[in-house]
Coordinates of C-alpha atoms in Angstrom, one line a residue:
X448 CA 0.0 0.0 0.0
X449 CA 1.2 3.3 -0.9
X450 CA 2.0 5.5 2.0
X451 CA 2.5 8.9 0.0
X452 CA 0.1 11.7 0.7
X453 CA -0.3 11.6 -3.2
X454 CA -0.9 8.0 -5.0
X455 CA 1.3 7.2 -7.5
X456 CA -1.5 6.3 -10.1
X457 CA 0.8 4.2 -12.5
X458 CA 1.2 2.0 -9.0
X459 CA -2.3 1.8 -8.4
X460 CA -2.6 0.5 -11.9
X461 CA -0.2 -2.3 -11.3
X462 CA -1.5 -2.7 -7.9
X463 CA -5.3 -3.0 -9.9
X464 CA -3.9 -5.6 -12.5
X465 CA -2.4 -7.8 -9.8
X466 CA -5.7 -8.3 -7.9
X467 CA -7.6 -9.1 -11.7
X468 CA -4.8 -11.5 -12.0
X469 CA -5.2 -13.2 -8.9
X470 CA -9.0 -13.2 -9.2
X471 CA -8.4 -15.2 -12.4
X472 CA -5.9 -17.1 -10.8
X473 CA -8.7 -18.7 -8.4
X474 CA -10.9 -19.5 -11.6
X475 CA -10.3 -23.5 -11.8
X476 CA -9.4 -24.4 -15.4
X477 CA -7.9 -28.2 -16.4
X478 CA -5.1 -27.7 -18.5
X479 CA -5.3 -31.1 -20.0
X480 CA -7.8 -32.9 -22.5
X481 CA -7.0 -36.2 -22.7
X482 CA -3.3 -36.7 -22.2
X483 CA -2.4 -33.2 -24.5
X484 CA -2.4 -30.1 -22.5
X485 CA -4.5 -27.2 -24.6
X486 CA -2.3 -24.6 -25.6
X487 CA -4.7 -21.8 -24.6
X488 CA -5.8 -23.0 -21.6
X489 CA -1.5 -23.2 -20.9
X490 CA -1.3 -19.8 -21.6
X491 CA -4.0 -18.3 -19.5
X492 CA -2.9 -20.0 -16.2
X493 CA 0.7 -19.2 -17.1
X494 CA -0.2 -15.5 -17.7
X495 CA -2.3 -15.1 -14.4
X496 CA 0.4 -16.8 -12.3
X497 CA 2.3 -13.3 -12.1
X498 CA -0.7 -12.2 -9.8
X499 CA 0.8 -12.3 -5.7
X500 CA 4.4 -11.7 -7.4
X501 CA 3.1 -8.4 -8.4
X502 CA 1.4 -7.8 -5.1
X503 CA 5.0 -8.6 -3.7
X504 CA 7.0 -5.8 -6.6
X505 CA 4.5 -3.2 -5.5
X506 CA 4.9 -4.1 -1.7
X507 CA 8.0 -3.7 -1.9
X508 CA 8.5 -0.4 -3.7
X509 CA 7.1 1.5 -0.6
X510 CA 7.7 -1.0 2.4
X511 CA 11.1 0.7 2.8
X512 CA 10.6 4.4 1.5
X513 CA 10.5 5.9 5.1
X514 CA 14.0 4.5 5.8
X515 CA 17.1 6.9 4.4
X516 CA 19.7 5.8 6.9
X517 CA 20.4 3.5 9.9
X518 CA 18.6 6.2 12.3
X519 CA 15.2 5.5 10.7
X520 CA 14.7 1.7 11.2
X521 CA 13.7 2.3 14.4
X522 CA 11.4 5.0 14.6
X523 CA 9.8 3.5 11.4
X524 CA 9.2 -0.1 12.6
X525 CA 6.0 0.9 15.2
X526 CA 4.8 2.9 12.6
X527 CA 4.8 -0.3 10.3
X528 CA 3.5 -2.3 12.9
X529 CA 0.8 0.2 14.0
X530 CA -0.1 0.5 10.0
X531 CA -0.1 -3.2 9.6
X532 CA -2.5 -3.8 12.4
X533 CA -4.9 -1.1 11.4
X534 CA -4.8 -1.1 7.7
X535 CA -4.5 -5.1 7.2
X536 CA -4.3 -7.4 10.3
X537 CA -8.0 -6.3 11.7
X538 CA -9.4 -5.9 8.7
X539 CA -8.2 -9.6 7.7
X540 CA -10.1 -10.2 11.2
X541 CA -13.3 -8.8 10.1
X542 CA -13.6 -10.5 6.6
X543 CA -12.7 -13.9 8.4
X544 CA -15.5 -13.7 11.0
X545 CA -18.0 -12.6 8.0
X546 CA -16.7 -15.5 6.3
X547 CA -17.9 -17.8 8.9
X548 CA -20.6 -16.3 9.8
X549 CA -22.0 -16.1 6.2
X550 CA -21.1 -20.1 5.8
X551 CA -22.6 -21.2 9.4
X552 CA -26.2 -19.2 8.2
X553 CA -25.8 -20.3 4.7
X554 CA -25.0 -24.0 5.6
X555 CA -27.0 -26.8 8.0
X556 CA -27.8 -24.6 11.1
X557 CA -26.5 -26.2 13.9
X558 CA -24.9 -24.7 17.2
X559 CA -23.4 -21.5 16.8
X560 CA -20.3 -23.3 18.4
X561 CA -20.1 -25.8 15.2
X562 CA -19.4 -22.8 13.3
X563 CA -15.6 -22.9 11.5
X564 CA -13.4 -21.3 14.4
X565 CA -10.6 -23.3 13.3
X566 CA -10.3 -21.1 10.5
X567 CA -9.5 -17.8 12.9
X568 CA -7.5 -20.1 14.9
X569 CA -5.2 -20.8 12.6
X570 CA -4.9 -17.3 11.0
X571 CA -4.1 -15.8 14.4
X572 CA -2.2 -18.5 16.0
X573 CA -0.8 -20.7 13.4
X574 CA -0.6 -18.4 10.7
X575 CA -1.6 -20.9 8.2
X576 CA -5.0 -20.1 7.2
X577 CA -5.0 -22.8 4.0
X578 CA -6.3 -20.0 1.2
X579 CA -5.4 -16.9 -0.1
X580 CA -4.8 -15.1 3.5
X581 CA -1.5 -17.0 3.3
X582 CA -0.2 -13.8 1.6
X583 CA -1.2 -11.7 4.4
X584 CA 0.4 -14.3 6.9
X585 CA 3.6 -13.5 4.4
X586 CA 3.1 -9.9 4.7
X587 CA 3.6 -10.2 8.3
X588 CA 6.8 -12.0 8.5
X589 CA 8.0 -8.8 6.7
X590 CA 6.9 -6.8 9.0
X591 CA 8.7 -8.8 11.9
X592 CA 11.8 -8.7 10.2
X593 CA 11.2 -5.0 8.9
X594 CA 14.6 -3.9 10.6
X595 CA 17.2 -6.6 9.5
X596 CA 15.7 -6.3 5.9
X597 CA 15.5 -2.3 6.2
X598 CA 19.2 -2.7 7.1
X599 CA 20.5 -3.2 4.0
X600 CA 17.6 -1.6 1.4
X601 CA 19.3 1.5 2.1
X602 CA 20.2 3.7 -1.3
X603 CA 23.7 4.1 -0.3
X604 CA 26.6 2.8 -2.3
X605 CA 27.7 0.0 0.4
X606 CA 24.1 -0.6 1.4
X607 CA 23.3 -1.4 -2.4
X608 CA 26.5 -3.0 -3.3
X609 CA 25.6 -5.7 0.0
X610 CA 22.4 -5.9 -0.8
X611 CA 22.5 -6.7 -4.4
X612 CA 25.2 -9.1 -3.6
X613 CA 22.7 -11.4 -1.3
X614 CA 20.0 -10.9 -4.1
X615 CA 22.5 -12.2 -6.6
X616 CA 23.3 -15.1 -4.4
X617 CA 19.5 -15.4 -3.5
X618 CA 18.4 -16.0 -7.1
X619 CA 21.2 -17.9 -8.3
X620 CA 20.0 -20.4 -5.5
X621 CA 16.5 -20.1 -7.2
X622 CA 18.0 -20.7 -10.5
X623 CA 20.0 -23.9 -9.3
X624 CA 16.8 -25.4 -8.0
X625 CA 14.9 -24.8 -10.9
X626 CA 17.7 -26.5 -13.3
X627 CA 17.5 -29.9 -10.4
X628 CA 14.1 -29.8 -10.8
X629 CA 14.5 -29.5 -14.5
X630 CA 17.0 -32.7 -14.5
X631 CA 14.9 -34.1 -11.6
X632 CA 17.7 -34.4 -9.3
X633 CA 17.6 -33.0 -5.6
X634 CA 21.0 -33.0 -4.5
X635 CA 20.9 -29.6 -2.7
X636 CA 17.5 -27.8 -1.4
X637 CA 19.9 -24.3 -1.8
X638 CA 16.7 -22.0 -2.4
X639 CA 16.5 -21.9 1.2
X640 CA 19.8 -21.1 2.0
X641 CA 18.8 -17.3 2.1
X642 CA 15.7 -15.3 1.0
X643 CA 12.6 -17.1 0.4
X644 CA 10.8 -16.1 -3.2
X645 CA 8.5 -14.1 -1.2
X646 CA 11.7 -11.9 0.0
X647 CA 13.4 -11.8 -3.4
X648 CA 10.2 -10.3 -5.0
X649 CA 10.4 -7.6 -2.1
X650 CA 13.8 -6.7 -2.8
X651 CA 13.4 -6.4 -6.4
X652 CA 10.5 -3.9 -5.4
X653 CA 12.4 -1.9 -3.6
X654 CA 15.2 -2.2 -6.8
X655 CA 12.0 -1.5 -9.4
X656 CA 11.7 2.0 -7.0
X657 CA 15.1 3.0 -7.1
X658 CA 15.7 1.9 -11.1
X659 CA 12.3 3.9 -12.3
X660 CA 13.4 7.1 -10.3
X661 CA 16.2 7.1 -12.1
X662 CA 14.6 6.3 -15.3
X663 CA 12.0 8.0 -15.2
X664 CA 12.9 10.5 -18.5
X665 CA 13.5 7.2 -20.3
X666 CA 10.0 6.0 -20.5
X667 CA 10.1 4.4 -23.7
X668 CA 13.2 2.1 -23.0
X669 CA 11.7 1.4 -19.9
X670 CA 8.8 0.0 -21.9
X671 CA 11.1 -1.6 -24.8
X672 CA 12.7 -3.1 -21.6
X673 CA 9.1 -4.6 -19.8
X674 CA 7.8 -5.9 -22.5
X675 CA 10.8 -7.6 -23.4
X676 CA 11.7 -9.1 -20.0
X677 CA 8.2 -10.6 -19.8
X678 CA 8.0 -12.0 -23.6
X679 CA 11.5 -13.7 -23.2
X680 CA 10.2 -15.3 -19.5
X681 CA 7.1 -16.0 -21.1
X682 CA 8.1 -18.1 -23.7
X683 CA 10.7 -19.7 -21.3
X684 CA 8.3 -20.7 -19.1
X685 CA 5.4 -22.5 -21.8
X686 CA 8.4 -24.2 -23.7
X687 CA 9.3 -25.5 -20.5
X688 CA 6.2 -26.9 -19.3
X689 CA 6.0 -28.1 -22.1
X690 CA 9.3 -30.2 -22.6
X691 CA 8.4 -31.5 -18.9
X692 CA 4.7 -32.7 -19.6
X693 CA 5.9 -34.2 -22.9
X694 CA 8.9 -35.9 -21.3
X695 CA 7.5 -36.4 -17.8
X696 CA 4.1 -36.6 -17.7
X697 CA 4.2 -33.3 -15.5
X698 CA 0.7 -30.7 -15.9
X699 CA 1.3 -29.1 -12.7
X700 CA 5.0 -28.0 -12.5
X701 CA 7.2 -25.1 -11.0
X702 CA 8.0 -23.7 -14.2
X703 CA 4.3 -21.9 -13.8
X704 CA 3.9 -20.5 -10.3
X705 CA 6.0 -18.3 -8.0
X706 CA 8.7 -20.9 -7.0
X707 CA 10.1 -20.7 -10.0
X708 CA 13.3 -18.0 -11.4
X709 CA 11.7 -17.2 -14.5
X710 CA 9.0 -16.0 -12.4
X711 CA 11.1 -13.1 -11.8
X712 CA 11.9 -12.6 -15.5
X713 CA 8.0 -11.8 -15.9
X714 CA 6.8 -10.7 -12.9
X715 CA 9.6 -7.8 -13.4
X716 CA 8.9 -7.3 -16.8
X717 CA 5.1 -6.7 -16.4
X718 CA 5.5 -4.4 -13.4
X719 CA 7.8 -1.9 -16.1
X720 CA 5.0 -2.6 -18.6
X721 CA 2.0 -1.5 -16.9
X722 CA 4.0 1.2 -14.8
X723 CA 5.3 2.9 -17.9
X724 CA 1.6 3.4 -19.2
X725 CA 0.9 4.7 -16.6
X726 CA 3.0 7.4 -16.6
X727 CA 1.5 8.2 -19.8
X728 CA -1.5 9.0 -18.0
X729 CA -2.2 12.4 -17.1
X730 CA -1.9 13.5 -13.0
X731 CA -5.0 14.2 -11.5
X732 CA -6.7 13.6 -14.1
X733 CA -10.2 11.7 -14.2
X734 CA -8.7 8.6 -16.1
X735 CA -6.1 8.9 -12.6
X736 CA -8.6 9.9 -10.1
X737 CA -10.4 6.8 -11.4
X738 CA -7.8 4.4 -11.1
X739 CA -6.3 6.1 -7.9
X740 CA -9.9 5.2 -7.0
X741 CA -10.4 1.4 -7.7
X742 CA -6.6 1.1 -6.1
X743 CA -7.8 1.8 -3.1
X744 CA -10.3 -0.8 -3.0
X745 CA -8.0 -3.5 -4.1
X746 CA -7.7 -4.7 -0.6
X747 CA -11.6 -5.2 0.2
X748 CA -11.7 -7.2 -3.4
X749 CA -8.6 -9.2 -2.8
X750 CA -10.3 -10.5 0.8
X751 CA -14.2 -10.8 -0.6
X752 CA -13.3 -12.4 -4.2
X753 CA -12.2 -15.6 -3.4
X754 CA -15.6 -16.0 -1.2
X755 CA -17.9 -14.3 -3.8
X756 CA -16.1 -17.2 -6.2
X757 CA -16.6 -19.8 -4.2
X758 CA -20.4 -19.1 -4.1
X759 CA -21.0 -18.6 -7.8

């Protein structure tokens, strides 16, 4: 969320597209007919599997943009908390109790005690909720660890130079997964020798930030650059589900979803798209008052959808 007393409306619209995504993401589709997977159907779930990942590159443009030196963590870390709490956590709260409250009067009426609790209970004290709140459970743990990781996303040449270092070392561990995987071999689980996915898409948030406010008089190679990042990781990842289903048998595979390098490739290069034409949208304009509008709401339709879908 955008913590700017003035939205950034190319963010909102990257922040709008990633909720559409992960709406579409929840729409079950079978990639398979017969023993051929359908080439459309492929390319739809492929596409909307960029959805949290670009929750995660927009989270992470803003999470640290309060922190400009070492004397900031702390002052900024309650205000996280605090803003975390108010804007996310009870709200999360709310939509869970509605949840079960709509299933216990839409279901067999029994005892109000037979009602789902277990869902709350593990949201609040296993943090494992089993659906799409998991991101908000993922949220969190970046909040916990707001100071270590605000620590090094510093703009400061030995701040960036350490930090791009661990990124570097972070996704070369995703990358080495991704080619055992590929020659299904598991010698060495080394993608969780450092940062979690989750992480690296933060970090290359807060990278996106600093990169597109230095670029941002470049906006056409900025776009050249998107749509190229996201074509070439596109392609990557169909051939490549397609080489393991043809080979393996495999439908379901990491070369699709967030655990998977590539993911990066396009996740990265559709957050340059869709920022860069946004730019080209006039401020404060109605086409950006609009948008700046249905960002906001992104939240509410990220907790409700998955219900409304479930029910239609």
């Amino acid at each position: 969320m955008s913590e700017s007393k003035s939205k950034n409306h190319s963010i909102e619209l990257v922040r709008i597209f990633a909720c559409l995504l992960v709406i579409l993401a929840h729409i079950q589709i079978v990639l398979v007919d017969g023993t051929s997977i359908v080439t459309e159907r492929l390319f739809f779930s492929t596409a909307v599997s960029d959805d949290v990942p670009l929750f995660l590159l927009v989270t992470g443009f803003f999470f640290f943009n309060r922190v400009h030196s070492d004397s900031d963590i702390i002052p900024t870390f309650p205000y996280k908390a605090k803003s975390f709490l108010s804007r996310i956590y009870i709200p999360t709260i709310i939509y869970i109790l509605i949840n079960i409250l709509y299933r216990y009067f839409t279901g067999p009426q029994g005892s109000i005690l037979t009602a789902d609790w277990a869902y709350l209970g593990n949201f609040v004290f296993k943090l494992n909720p089993g659906d799409h709140l998991w991101y908000i459970c993922t949220y969190m743990s970046f909040i916990f660890f707001f100071p270590l990781l605000a620590f090094v996303c510093q703009d400061t040449p030995q701040k960036n130079e350490v930090r791009r270092i661990l990124l570097s070392i972070a996704i070369a561990g995703a990358v080495i997964t991704d080619l055992q995987y590929f020659f299904r071999t598991t010698m060495l689980d080394i993608d969780k020798y450092l940062w979690g996915y989750c992480t690296i898409f933060l970090i290359i948030g807060y990278e996106l930030s600093l990169f597109i406010r230095k670029s941002e008089n470049q906006k056409k190679k900025m776009l050249l650059m998107g749509i190229g990042l996201y074509i070439l990781g596109f392609a990557a990842k169909i051939l490549l589900q397609k080489y393991m289903h043809v080979e393996y048998g495999y439908v379901q595979n990491r070369f699709r979803w967030l655990q998977c390098s590539l993911c990066f490739v396009t996740t990265t290069g559709l957050f340059l798209t869709i920022y860069t034409l946004g730019t080209f949208i006039k401020n404060n304009g109605i086409p950006a008052r609009i948008i700046n509008f249905i960002g906001s709401c992104t939240f509410g339709i990220y907790l409700f959808h998955h219900l409304i879908i479930k029910e239609t």
